CSV table of C-alpha atoms in Angstrom, one decimal:
chain,number,residue,atom,x,y,z
Q,1,MET,CA,-84.9,-5.0,-27.9
Q,2,ASN,CA,-83.2,-2.0,-26.5
Q,3,LYS,CA,-81.6,-4.1,-23.8
Q,4,LEU,CA,-80.4,-6.6,-26.4
Q,5,ALA,CA,-78.9,-3.7,-28.5
Q,6,ILE,CA,-77.1,-2.4,-25.5
Q,7,ILE,CA,-75.7,-5.9,-24.7
Q,8,VAL,CA,-74.5,-6.3,-28.3
Q,9,VAL,CA,-72.9,-2.9,-28.4
Q,10,LEU,CA,-71.2,-3.6,-25.0
Q,11,THR,CA,-70.0,-7.0,-26.1
Q,12,VAL,CA,-68.5,-5.5,-29.3
Q,13,VAL,CA,-66.9,-2.8,-27.3
Q,14,ILE,CA,-65.5,-5.3,-24.8
Q,15,CYS,CA,-64.2,-7.6,-27.6
Q,16,PHE,CA,-62.7,-4.6,-29.3
Q,17,LEU,CA,-60.9,-3.4,-26.2
Q,18,GLY,CA,-59.7,-7.0,-25.5
Q,19,VAL,CA,-58.2,-7.2,-29.0
Q,20,SER,CA,-56.6,-3.8,-28.7
Q,21,GLN,CA,-55.0,-4.7,-25.4
Q,22,ALA,CA,-53.6,-8.0,-26.7
Q,23,GLN,CA,-52.1,-6.2,-29.7
Q,24,ALA,CA,-50.7,-3.5,-27.5
Q,25,LEU,CA,-49.1,-6.1,-25.2
Q,26,SER,CA,-47.7,-8.1,-28.1
Q,27,ASN,CA,-46.1,-4.9,-29.4
Q,28,THR,CA,-44.7,-3.8,-26.0
Q,29,GLY,CA,-41.6,-6.0,-26.2
Q,30,GLU,CA,-40.9,-6.9,-22.6
Q,31,ILE,CA,-37.2,-6.6,-21.9
Q,32,ALA,CA,-35.3,-8.7,-19.4
Q,33,VAL,CA,-32.3,-7.2,-17.6
Q,34,THR,CA,-29.6,-9.3,-16.0
Q,35,VAL,CA,-27.0,-7.7,-13.9
Q,36,THR,CA,-23.7,-9.4,-14.6
Q,37,LEU,CA,-21.3,-7.3,-12.6
Q,38,SER,CA,-22.2,-5.5,-9.3
Q,39,THR,CA,-19.8,-2.6,-8.8
Q,40,VAL,CA,-16.9,-0.9,-10.6
Q,41,SER,CA,-15.1,1.3,-8.2
Q,42,ILE,CA,-11.9,3.3,-8.1
Q,43,ALA,CA,-10.2,5.5,-5.5
Q,44,ILE,CA,-7.2,7.7,-5.5
Q,45,THR,CA,-5.3,8.8,-2.5
Q,46,ALA,CA,-2.8,11.6,-3.1
Q,47,GLY,CA,0.5,11.2,-1.2
Q,48,ASP,CA,1.0,14.9,-1.6
Q,49,GLU,CA,-2.2,16.9,-1.7
Q,50,THR,CA,-0.8,19.5,-4.1
Q,51,TRP,CA,1.0,19.6,-7.4
Q,52,ALA,CA,1.5,23.3,-7.6
Q,53,ILE,CA,3.3,23.7,-10.9
Q,54,GLY,CA,2.5,27.4,-11.3
Q,55,PRO,CA,4.4,29.3,-13.9
Q,56,VAL,CA,7.0,27.2,-15.5
Q,57,ALA,CA,9.8,27.9,-18.0
Q,58,ALA,CA,9.6,26.3,-21.4
Q,59,SER,CA,10.8,22.7,-21.6
Q,60,THR,CA,10.8,22.4,-17.8
Q,61,GLU,CA,10.3,18.9,-16.4
Q,62,THR,CA,8.3,18.6,-13.1
Q,63,ALA,CA,7.0,15.6,-11.3
Q,64,THR,CA,4.6,14.8,-8.4
Q,65,ALA,CA,6.6,14.9,-5.2
Q,66,ALA,CA,4.9,12.0,-3.6
Q,67,ALA,CA,3.3,8.9,-5.1
Q,68,LEU,CA,-0.4,8.5,-5.6
Q,69,THR,CA,-2.3,5.3,-4.5
Q,70,VAL,CA,-4.9,3.9,-6.9
Q,71,THR,CA,-7.2,1.3,-5.4
Q,72,ASN,CA,-9.7,-1.0,-7.0
Q,73,ASP,CA,-12.2,-0.9,-4.1
Q,74,GLY,CA,-15.0,-2.5,-6.1
Q,75,ASN,CA,-15.7,-6.2,-6.4
Q,76,VAL,CA,-14.7,-7.0,-10.0
Q,77,ASN,CA,-11.3,-7.0,-11.8
Q,78,VAL,CA,-10.7,-3.7,-13.5
Q,79,ASP,CA,-8.5,-2.2,-16.2
Q,80,ILE,CA,-7.6,1.3,-15.3
Q,81,ALA,CA,-6.6,3.3,-18.4
Q,82,ILE,CA,-4.5,6.4,-17.8
Q,83,VAL,CA,-5.3,9.1,-20.4
Q,84,CYS,CA,-4.3,12.7,-20.8
Q,85,ASP,CA,-5.9,15.0,-23.4
Q,86,GLY,CA,-4.5,18.3,-24.4
Q,87,SER,CA,-5.6,21.7,-23.0
Q,88,THR,CA,-7.2,24.6,-24.8
Q,89,ASP,CA,-4.1,25.7,-26.5
Q,90,TRP,CA,-1.7,22.8,-26.1
Q,91,THR,CA,-1.7,19.2,-27.3
Q,92,ILE,CA,0.0,16.2,-25.7
Q,93,GLY,CA,2.9,14.6,-27.5
Q,94,GLU,CA,5.8,12.2,-27.0
Q,95,VAL,CA,8.2,15.0,-27.7
Q,96,ALA,CA,7.9,18.6,-26.4
Q,97,ALA,CA,7.5,21.2,-29.1
Q,98,SER,CA,5.8,24.5,-29.5
Q,99,ASN,CA,2.4,24.2,-27.8
Q,100,VAL,CA,3.1,20.5,-27.3
Q,101,PHE,CA,3.6,19.1,-23.7
Q,102,ILE,CA,4.5,15.7,-22.5
Q,103,MET,CA,2.8,13.8,-19.6
Q,104,LYS,CA,4.3,10.6,-18.3
Q,105,ALA,CA,3.4,8.2,-15.5
Q,106,GLN,CA,5.4,5.7,-13.5
Q,107,GLY,CA,4.1,3.0,-11.2
Q,108,GLY,CA,2.5,-0.4,-11.0
Q,109,GLU,CA,3.4,-2.6,-14.0
Q,110,PHE,CA,5.6,0.2,-15.5
Q,111,ALA,CA,7.3,1.1,-12.3
Q,112,THR,CA,10.9,1.3,-13.5
Q,113,THR,CA,10.6,4.2,-15.9
Q,114,TYR,CA,8.3,7.1,-16.8
Q,115,THR,CA,6.1,6.0,-19.7
Q,116,TYR,CA,4.3,8.4,-22.0
Q,117,ILE,CA,0.6,8.9,-21.4
Q,118,GLY,CA,-1.2,9.3,-24.6
Q,119,ALA,CA,-4.8,10.0,-25.4
Q,120,SER,CA,-5.4,6.5,-26.6
Q,121,GLY,CA,-5.6,4.8,-23.1
Q,122,ASP,CA,-3.0,2.2,-24.0
Q,123,LEU,CA,-1.3,2.7,-20.7
Q,124,LYS,CA,-3.1,0.5,-18.2
Q,125,LEU,CA,-3.1,-0.8,-14.7
Q,126,ASP,CA,-4.9,-4.2,-14.2
Q,127,LEU,CA,-6.2,-4.4,-10.7
Q,128,ALA,CA,-8.1,-7.2,-8.9
Q,129,PRO,CA,-10.6,-6.3,-6.2
Q,130,ALA,CA,-9.1,-4.7,-3.1
Q,131,VAL,CA,-5.7,-4.4,-4.8
Q,132,ALA,CA,-3.9,-1.1,-4.9
Q,133,VAL,CA,-1.0,0.5,-6.8
Q,134,ASP,CA,0.7,2.8,-4.3
Q,135,ASP,CA,3.6,4.1,-6.4
Q,136,LEU,CA,2.0,6.1,-9.2
Q,137,LEU,CA,4.0,9.2,-10.1
Q,138,LEU,CA,3.3,11.8,-12.8
Q,139,GLN,CA,5.8,13.8,-14.8
Q,140,PHE,CA,5.0,16.9,-16.8
Q,141,THR,CA,7.3,18.5,-19.4
Q,142,ALA,CA,6.3,22.0,-20.6
Q,143,PRO,CA,6.1,22.9,-24.3
Q,144,THR,CA,9.3,24.4,-25.8
Q,145,ALA,CA,7.2,27.6,-26.4
Q,146,SER,CA,3.7,28.7,-26.1
Q,147,THR,CA,1.7,31.0,-28.3
Q,148,SER,CA,-0.8,31.5,-25.5
Q,149,ILE,CA,-0.2,33.3,-22.2
Q,150,ASP,CA,-3.4,31.9,-20.7
Q,151,SER,CA,-3.2,29.4,-17.9
Q,152,GLN,CA,-3.8,25.9,-19.2
Q,153,SER,CA,-6.0,23.2,-17.6
Q,154,ILE,CA,-4.8,19.6,-18.0
Q,155,THR,CA,-6.5,16.5,-16.6
Q,156,VAL,CA,-5.0,13.1,-16.3
Q,157,THR,CA,-8.0,10.8,-16.3
Q,158,LEU,CA,-8.1,7.4,-14.8
Q,159,THR,CA,-10.8,5.3,-16.4
Q,160,ALA,CA,-11.9,2.1,-14.7
Q,161,SER,CA,-13.6,-0.6,-16.8
Q,162,ALA,CA,-14.5,-4.1,-15.8
Q,163,ALA,CA,-12.0,-6.5,-17.3
Q,164,SER,CA,-13.7,-8.7,-20.0
Q,165,GLY,CA,-15.0,-11.8,-18.5
Q,166,SER,CA,-14.8,-10.4,-14.9
N,1,MET,CA,11.4,48.8,-28.3
N,2,PHE,CA,13.9,46.9,-26.2
N,3,ARG,CA,11.4,46.6,-23.4
N,4,MET,CA,8.8,45.1,-25.8
N,5,LYS,CA,11.3,42.5,-27.0
N,6,LYS,CA,12.1,41.6,-23.4
N,7,ALA,CA,8.4,41.2,-22.7
N,8,SER,CA,7.9,38.9,-25.7
N,9,CYS,CA,10.8,36.7,-24.5
N,10,LEU,CA,9.1,36.4,-21.1
N,11,ILE,CA,5.9,35.4,-22.7
N,12,ILE,CA,7.7,32.7,-24.7
N,13,PHE,CA,9.7,31.3,-21.9
N,14,LEU,CA,7.3,31.6,-18.9
N,15,ILE,CA,4.4,29.4,-19.6
N,16,PHE,CA,1.7,30.1,-17.0
N,17,PHE,CA,0.6,26.6,-16.2
N,18,SER,CA,-2.7,26.9,-14.4
N,19,ALA,CA,-3.6,28.4,-11.1
N,20,ALA,CA,-0.9,28.6,-8.5
N,21,PHE,CA,-2.4,25.9,-6.2
N,22,SER,CA,-3.6,23.1,-8.3
N,23,ARG,CA,-4.6,20.2,-6.2
N,24,LEU,CA,-4.3,16.5,-6.5
N,25,GLU,CA,-7.3,15.6,-4.4
N,26,ALA,CA,-8.1,12.3,-2.9
N,27,ALA,CA,-11.0,11.0,-4.9
N,28,GLY,CA,-13.3,8.1,-5.3
N,29,LEU,CA,-16.1,7.0,-7.6
N,30,SER,CA,-18.2,3.8,-7.7
N,31,VAL,CA,-20.9,2.8,-10.2
N,32,SER,CA,-23.3,0.0,-9.8
N,33,PRO,CA,-24.2,-2.1,-11.6
N,34,GLY,CA,-20.8,-2.5,-13.3
N,35,GLY,CA,-22.3,-4.4,-16.2
N,36,PHE,CA,-25.6,-5.8,-17.4
N,37,ILE,CA,-27.4,-7.5,-20.2
N,38,VAL,CA,-30.6,-6.2,-21.7
N,39,ASN,CA,-32.5,-9.0,-23.5
N,40,ASN,CA,-35.3,-9.0,-26.0
N,41,VAL,CA,-35.1,-5.4,-27.1
N,42,THR,CA,-37.6,-4.8,-29.9
N,43,PRO,CA,-36.6,-2.4,-32.6
N,44,GLY,CA,-38.8,0.6,-32.9
N,45,ILE,CA,-39.7,0.8,-29.2
N,46,THR,CA,-38.3,3.3,-26.7
N,47,TYR,CA,-37.4,1.7,-23.5
N,48,ASN,CA,-37.0,3.6,-20.2
N,49,LEU,CA,-34.8,1.1,-18.4
N,50,TYR,CA,-35.8,2.1,-14.9
N,51,GLU,CA,-39.5,2.0,-15.7
N,52,LYS,CA,-39.2,-1.4,-17.4
N,53,SER,CA,-36.8,-3.1,-15.1
N,54,GLY,CA,-36.1,-1.1,-12.0
N,55,ILE,CA,-32.5,-0.8,-13.0
N,56,LYS,CA,-30.7,2.5,-13.0
N,57,LEU,CA,-27.0,3.4,-12.6
N,58,SER,CA,-26.2,4.3,-9.0
N,59,ILE,CA,-23.2,6.7,-8.9
N,60,PHE,CA,-21.5,7.0,-5.6
N,61,ASN,CA,-19.4,10.1,-5.0
N,62,LYS,CA,-16.9,9.0,-2.4
N,63,ASP,CA,-15.3,12.4,-2.0
N,64,ASP,CA,-15.7,14.9,0.8
N,65,ALA,CA,-16.6,17.5,-1.8
N,66,GLY,CA,-19.5,17.6,-4.2
N,67,HIS,CA,-18.9,17.0,-7.9
N,68,THR,CA,-20.7,17.2,-11.2
N,69,TYR,CA,-20.6,14.1,-13.3
N,70,THR,CA,-21.2,13.7,-17.1
N,71,LEU,CA,-23.0,10.7,-18.4
N,72,SER,CA,-22.5,9.6,-22.0
N,73,VAL,CA,-22.8,6.6,-24.3
N,74,HIS,CA,-20.0,5.4,-26.6
N,75,LYS,CA,-19.1,2.7,-29.0
N,76,PRO,CA,-17.1,0.3,-26.9
N,77,LEU,CA,-13.9,0.0,-29.0
N,78,GLU,CA,-13.6,3.8,-29.0
N,79,VAL,CA,-13.1,3.8,-25.3
N,80,GLY,CA,-11.8,0.3,-24.4
N,81,ARG,CA,-12.8,-3.3,-25.0
N,82,MET,CA,-16.0,-5.4,-25.2
N,83,GLU,CA,-17.3,-8.9,-24.5
N,84,LYS,CA,-16.3,-11.6,-27.0
N,85,GLY,CA,-19.1,-12.5,-29.4
N,86,TYR,CA,-20.8,-9.2,-29.4
N,87,LEU,CA,-20.5,-6.5,-32.0
N,88,GLU,CA,-20.3,-2.8,-31.4
N,89,ILE,CA,-23.6,-0.9,-31.3
N,90,PRO,CA,-23.8,0.7,-34.8
N,91,ASP,CA,-24.8,4.1,-33.4
N,92,SER,CA,-24.2,5.2,-29.8
N,93,ASN,CA,-27.1,7.6,-30.1
N,94,TRP,CA,-29.5,4.7,-29.8
N,95,CYS,CA,-28.9,4.8,-26.1
N,96,TRP,CA,-29.0,7.9,-24.0
N,97,PHE,CA,-29.4,9.1,-20.4
N,98,GLU,CA,-32.3,11.1,-19.1
N,99,LYS,CA,-29.8,13.7,-17.9
N,100,ASP,CA,-26.3,14.0,-19.3
N,101,GLU,CA,-25.0,15.8,-16.3
N,102,ILE,CA,-25.8,15.3,-12.6
N,103,LYS,CA,-24.5,17.0,-9.4
N,104,ILE,CA,-23.8,14.7,-6.5
N,105,GLY,CA,-23.0,15.9,-3.0
N,106,PRO,CA,-20.1,14.7,-0.9
N,107,ARG,CA,-20.5,11.0,0.1
N,108,GLU,CA,-23.9,10.9,-1.7
N,109,VAL,CA,-25.4,8.9,-4.5
N,110,GLY,CA,-26.9,10.0,-7.8
N,111,TYR,CA,-28.7,8.1,-10.4
N,112,GLY,CA,-28.4,7.7,-14.2
N,113,ASN,CA,-31.5,6.5,-16.0
N,114,LEU,CA,-30.8,4.9,-19.4
N,115,PHE,CA,-33.1,4.9,-22.4
N,116,ILE,CA,-32.7,2.6,-25.4
N,117,LYS,CA,-34.3,2.8,-28.8
N,118,ILE,CA,-33.2,0.7,-31.7
N,119,PRO,CA,-34.5,2.0,-35.0
N,120,GLU,CA,-37.4,0.1,-36.6
N,121,GLY,CA,-36.2,-2.4,-39.2
N,122,GLU,CA,-36.3,-6.1,-39.7
N,123,GLU,CA,-32.5,-6.2,-40.0
N,124,TYR,CA,-32.1,-5.0,-36.4
N,125,TYR,CA,-33.7,-8.2,-34.9
N,126,ASN,CA,-31.4,-11.0,-33.7
N,127,GLN,CA,-28.5,-8.6,-32.8
N,128,HIS,CA,-25.9,-8.8,-30.0
N,129,TRP,CA,-24.4,-5.5,-29.3
N,130,VAL,CA,-22.3,-3.7,-26.6
N,131,ALA,CA,-22.5,0.0,-25.7
N,132,THR,CA,-20.3,1.7,-23.2
N,133,LEU,CA,-21.8,4.0,-20.6
N,134,ALA,CA,-19.2,6.5,-19.3
N,135,ILE,CA,-19.6,8.3,-16.0
N,136,MET,CA,-17.0,11.0,-15.6
N,137,GLN,CA,-16.2,13.5,-12.9
N,138,LYS,CA,-16.2,16.9,-14.4
N,139,ARG,CA,-13.0,18.8,-13.5
N,140,GLY,CA,-12.5,22.5,-12.8
N,141,LYS,CA,-9.5,24.5,-14.0
N,142,GLY,CA,-5.9,23.6,-13.3
N,143,ILE,CA,-4.0,20.4,-13.4
N,144,GLY,CA,-5.5,17.4,-11.8
N,145,LEU,CA,-6.7,13.9,-11.8
N,146,GLY,CA,-10.1,13.0,-13.3
N,147,LEU,CA,-12.0,9.8,-12.5
N,148,ARG,CA,-14.1,8.0,-15.0
N,149,ILE,CA,-15.9,4.6,-14.9
N,150,ASN,CA,-17.0,2.7,-18.0
N,151,VAL,CA,-19.9,0.4,-17.7
N,152,ARG,CA,-20.6,-1.9,-20.6
N,153,VAL,CA,-24.2,-2.9,-21.4
N,154,GLN,CA,-24.8,-5.9,-23.6
N,155,ILE,CA,-27.9,-5.3,-25.7
N,156,GLU,CA,-29.6,-8.3,-27.3
N,157,THR,CA,-32.5,-7.5,-29.7
N,158,GLU,CA,-35.5,-9.7,-30.0
N,159,SER,CA,-34.7,-13.1,-31.5
N,160,LYS,CA,-36.9,-13.9,-34.4
N,161,ASP,CA,-36.7,-16.4,-37.2
N,162,ASP,CA,-39.6,-15.0,-39.3
N,163,VAL,CA,-38.0,-11.7,-40.3
N,164,LYS,CA,-37.4,-10.9,-43.9
N,165,GLY,CA,-34.0,-10.4,-45.4
N,166,LYS,CA,-30.6,-10.6,-43.7
N,167,PRO,CA,-30.0,-9.5,-40.2
N,168,ALA,CA,-27.5,-6.6,-39.8
N,169,GLY,CA,-23.8,-7.1,-38.9
N,170,ILE,CA,-20.8,-8.6,-40.5
N,171,ILE,CA,-21.7,-11.9,-38.9
N,172,ALA,CA,-25.4,-12.5,-38.1
N,173,PHE,CA,-27.8,-15.2,-37.0
N,174,LYS,CA,-31.5,-16.1,-37.5
N,175,PRO,CA,-32.7,-16.7,-34.9
N,176,SER,CA,-30.0,-15.4,-32.5
N,177,THR,CA,-31.5,-17.4,-29.6
N,178,LEU,CA,-32.6,-21.0,-30.1
N,179,ARG,CA,-35.2,-21.9,-27.6
N,180,PHE,CA,-35.9,-25.4,-26.5
N,181,GLU,CA,-39.0,-25.1,-24.3
N,182,ASP,CA,-40.9,-27.7,-22.3
N,183,VAL,CA,-38.1,-30.1,-22.9
N,184,SER,CA,-38.5,-33.6,-21.4
N,185,PRO,CA,-35.3,-35.3,-20.3
N,186,GLY,CA,-34.8,-38.5,-22.2
N,187,GLY,CA,-36.3,-37.2,-25.5
N,188,ALA,CA,-34.4,-35.6,-28.3
N,189,GLN,CA,-35.2,-32.2,-29.9
N,190,LYS,CA,-33.8,-30.6,-32.9
N,191,GLY,CA,-33.3,-26.9,-33.9
N,192,SER,CA,-31.5,-24.9,-36.5
N,193,VAL,CA,-29.9,-21.5,-37.0
N,194,THR,CA,-29.0,-19.7,-40.2
N,195,ILE,CA,-25.6,-18.1,-40.0
N,196,TYR,CA,-24.9,-15.1,-42.3
N,197,ASN,CA,-21.6,-14.0,-43.7
N,198,ASN,CA,-22.3,-10.4,-44.5
N,199,ASP,CA,-18.6,-9.7,-45.3
N,200,ASN,CA,-17.2,-9.3,-48.8
N,201,LYS,CA,-14.9,-12.4,-48.5
N,202,THR,CA,-15.3,-16.0,-47.8
N,203,HIS,CA,-14.9,-17.1,-44.2
N,204,VAL,CA,-14.4,-20.4,-42.4
N,205,TYR,CA,-16.2,-20.2,-39.1
N,206,LYS,CA,-15.2,-22.4,-36.2
N,207,ILE,CA,-18.0,-23.2,-33.8
N,208,THR,CA,-17.2,-23.8,-30.2
N,209,SER,CA,-18.8,-23.5,-26.7
N,210,LEU,CA,-18.3,-20.1,-25.3
N,211,LEU,CA,-19.5,-20.7,-21.7
N,212,HIS,CA,-17.6,-24.0,-21.2
N,213,SER,CA,-14.4,-22.3,-22.5
N,214,LEU,CA,-14.5,-19.7,-19.7
N,215,LYS,CA,-12.9,-20.0,-16.3
N,216,GLU,CA,-15.3,-21.0,-13.5
N,217,GLY,CA,-17.4,-18.0,-12.4
N,218,LYS,CA,-16.8,-16.0,-15.5
N,219,GLN,CA,-20.0,-17.4,-17.2
N,220,ARG,CA,-22.0,-14.7,-15.4
N,221,THR,CA,-20.9,-12.2,-18.0
N,222,TYR,CA,-23.1,-14.0,-20.5
N,223,LEU,CA,-25.8,-15.9,-18.6
N,224,THR,CA,-29.2,-14.3,-18.5
N,225,GLY,CA,-32.1,-14.4,-16.1
N,226,SER,CA,-32.2,-17.4,-13.9
N,227,TYR,CA,-30.5,-19.7,-16.4
N,228,LYS,CA,-27.4,-21.7,-15.5
N,229,MET,CA,-24.8,-23.1,-17.8
N,230,ILE,CA,-25.8,-26.5,-19.2
N,231,PRO,CA,-23.9,-29.1,-17.1
N,232,ASP,CA,-22.7,-31.3,-19.9
N,233,LEU,CA,-21.9,-29.9,-23.4
N,234,LYS,CA,-22.3,-33.3,-24.9
N,235,TRP,CA,-26.1,-33.0,-24.5
N,236,ILE,CA,-26.0,-30.6,-27.4
N,237,ALA,CA,-24.8,-32.1,-30.7
N,238,LEU,CA,-23.9,-29.8,-33.7
N,239,ASP,CA,-24.1,-31.3,-37.2
N,240,GLN,CA,-20.9,-29.3,-38.0
N,241,ASP,CA,-18.1,-27.8,-36.0
N,242,SER,CA,-16.9,-25.5,-38.8
N,243,LEU,CA,-18.6,-23.8,-41.7
N,244,LYS,CA,-17.3,-22.3,-44.9
N,245,ILE,CA,-19.6,-19.5,-46.0
N,246,LYS,CA,-19.2,-17.4,-49.2
N,247,PRO,CA,-19.5,-13.6,-49.1
N,248,GLN,CA,-23.0,-12.4,-48.7
N,249,SER,CA,-24.2,-15.9,-48.2
N,250,SER,CA,-25.6,-18.1,-45.4
N,251,CYS,CA,-25.5,-21.6,-44.1
N,252,VAL,CA,-27.7,-23.6,-41.8
N,253,LEU,CA,-26.4,-25.1,-38.6
N,254,SER,CA,-28.4,-27.9,-37.0
N,255,LEU,CA,-28.4,-28.7,-33.3
N,256,LYS,CA,-29.8,-31.8,-31.5
N,257,LEU,CA,-30.5,-31.7,-27.8
N,258,ASN,CA,-30.7,-34.8,-25.7
N,259,ILE,CA,-30.8,-34.5,-22.0
N,260,PRO,CA,-30.5,-37.8,-20.0
N,261,ASP,CA,-33.6,-38.9,-18.2
N,262,LYS,CA,-32.6,-38.4,-14.6
N,263,PRO,CA,-34.8,-37.0,-11.9
N,264,GLU,CA,-32.2,-34.2,-11.1
N,265,TYR,CA,-32.5,-32.9,-14.7
N,266,HIS,CA,-36.2,-32.1,-14.4
N,267,GLY,CA,-37.4,-28.5,-13.8
N,268,LYS,CA,-34.1,-26.9,-14.9
N,269,LYS,CA,-33.3,-23.8,-16.9
N,270,TRP,CA,-30.0,-24.0,-18.8
N,271,GLU,CA,-28.1,-21.9,-21.3
N,272,GLU,CA,-25.2,-22.5,-23.6
N,273,LEU,CA,-23.6,-20.0,-26.0
N,274,PHE,CA,-21.9,-21.2,-29.2
N,275,LEU,CA,-19.2,-18.9,-30.4
N,276,VAL,CA,-19.0,-18.7,-34.2
N,277,GLU,CA,-15.5,-17.4,-35.0
N,278,PRO,CA,-14.1,-16.6,-38.4
N,279,GLU,CA,-10.4,-17.2,-39.1
N,280,GLU,CA,-10.2,-13.4,-39.2
N,281,GLY,CA,-12.5,-10.7,-37.8
N,282,LEU,CA,-15.0,-10.5,-35.0
N,283,PRO,CA,-17.0,-13.5,-33.8
N,284,GLY,CA,-20.7,-13.8,-33.0
N,285,PHE,CA,-22.6,-16.3,-30.9
N,286,ILE,CA,-25.8,-18.3,-30.8
N,287,ARG,CA,-27.6,-18.4,-27.5
N,288,VAL,CA,-29.3,-21.7,-26.7
N,289,ARG,CA,-31.9,-21.7,-24.0
N,290,ILE,CA,-33.4,-24.8,-22.5
N,291,SER,CA,-36.3,-24.8,-20.1
N,292,ASP,CA,-37.4,-28.1,-18.8
N,293,LYS,CA,-40.9,-29.3,-18.2
N,294,GLU,CA,-41.7,-28.6,-14.5
């Protein structure tokens, strides 16, 4: 009798565990991941290792002395957006003003003239794998005046994204 | 007094623009994979992508100097573009990295482990979304170049036709994936999908093949698992190629599958995506999956 009771209890426990596991599995949504693009990669080689602007007078224009080379060294087509945000005390603008500087780029598809780099990422280079643009120049125009005497840090960011349908 | 005025003038006209020796360093950054699809995400469950699939972002610092990189998630249209047929993820906080900043030594690799949790809710089934993962080299002071790579992840939530109410999104489907399983070539099968116009105006939707419209090789952006593009689009017949749907209404689209009975068509796994495109606004798509009897 005792043996039978134990068997019944064990059977109930096993059944219960079985049901719990099935429920757990059915609630565990198994995801499937498919890699569609292998590597997005970007490299920059500076023609001139320094762009030592240092202290500059208001409204001064200064450009990189040598061209930069931007290479798509990955294996998918990429759009490279060139973006420049403001610094702590200055904003970027199309026209220099008090605390407003201009940053422009020239090269690749816009090689003939310096084009304004905004914060929107509208300025783009489209590069196929193993293709490089070797004539990228940057031009900075200082604000007409600054209310800050602190040095400012400005970054021109090159963002590589896989082109749609790469 | 005169000296003070002179000093002010100097402050106005001499703008100290960063450290004296700002550098434009040669730099390089690679991220792999460059894009991926996560299928069958169930709302309400937290997914550790690496644990579930073995996939994590490999971030290669190709510089001779070590760098710190920030890892963040964004709505795709805020930072670029996205794949046609997908909508933006409604909230970028539904995906996050285990660490939002990592240090990677010179010529070394670091890893980014992604987590996904879509809130619980019937409306979040049957969704096709894109989120953008941004990997950015953190810069120090001074003027310089920064590198950033955006990786788009296509997130598809679990396809279900027995959920209550309307699925979320300005255009939505129920189910979002139509599965034809254990198909025998030579026999016809039918299926249907409800298309929802969740906009506030009437739309006329044109229904076309997405995969067959792409250039050869570009289908990999949409194909999942071991599925291949269906060889002949004529094998899937739609009862309508355009639908007019009133605001906040829905319409049913029927599909009929008929694969010719040839030995080479047995044991195959095929997919087709039908783009449902309004005359104005973002399109959506229906994924059709066919797995043949072995």
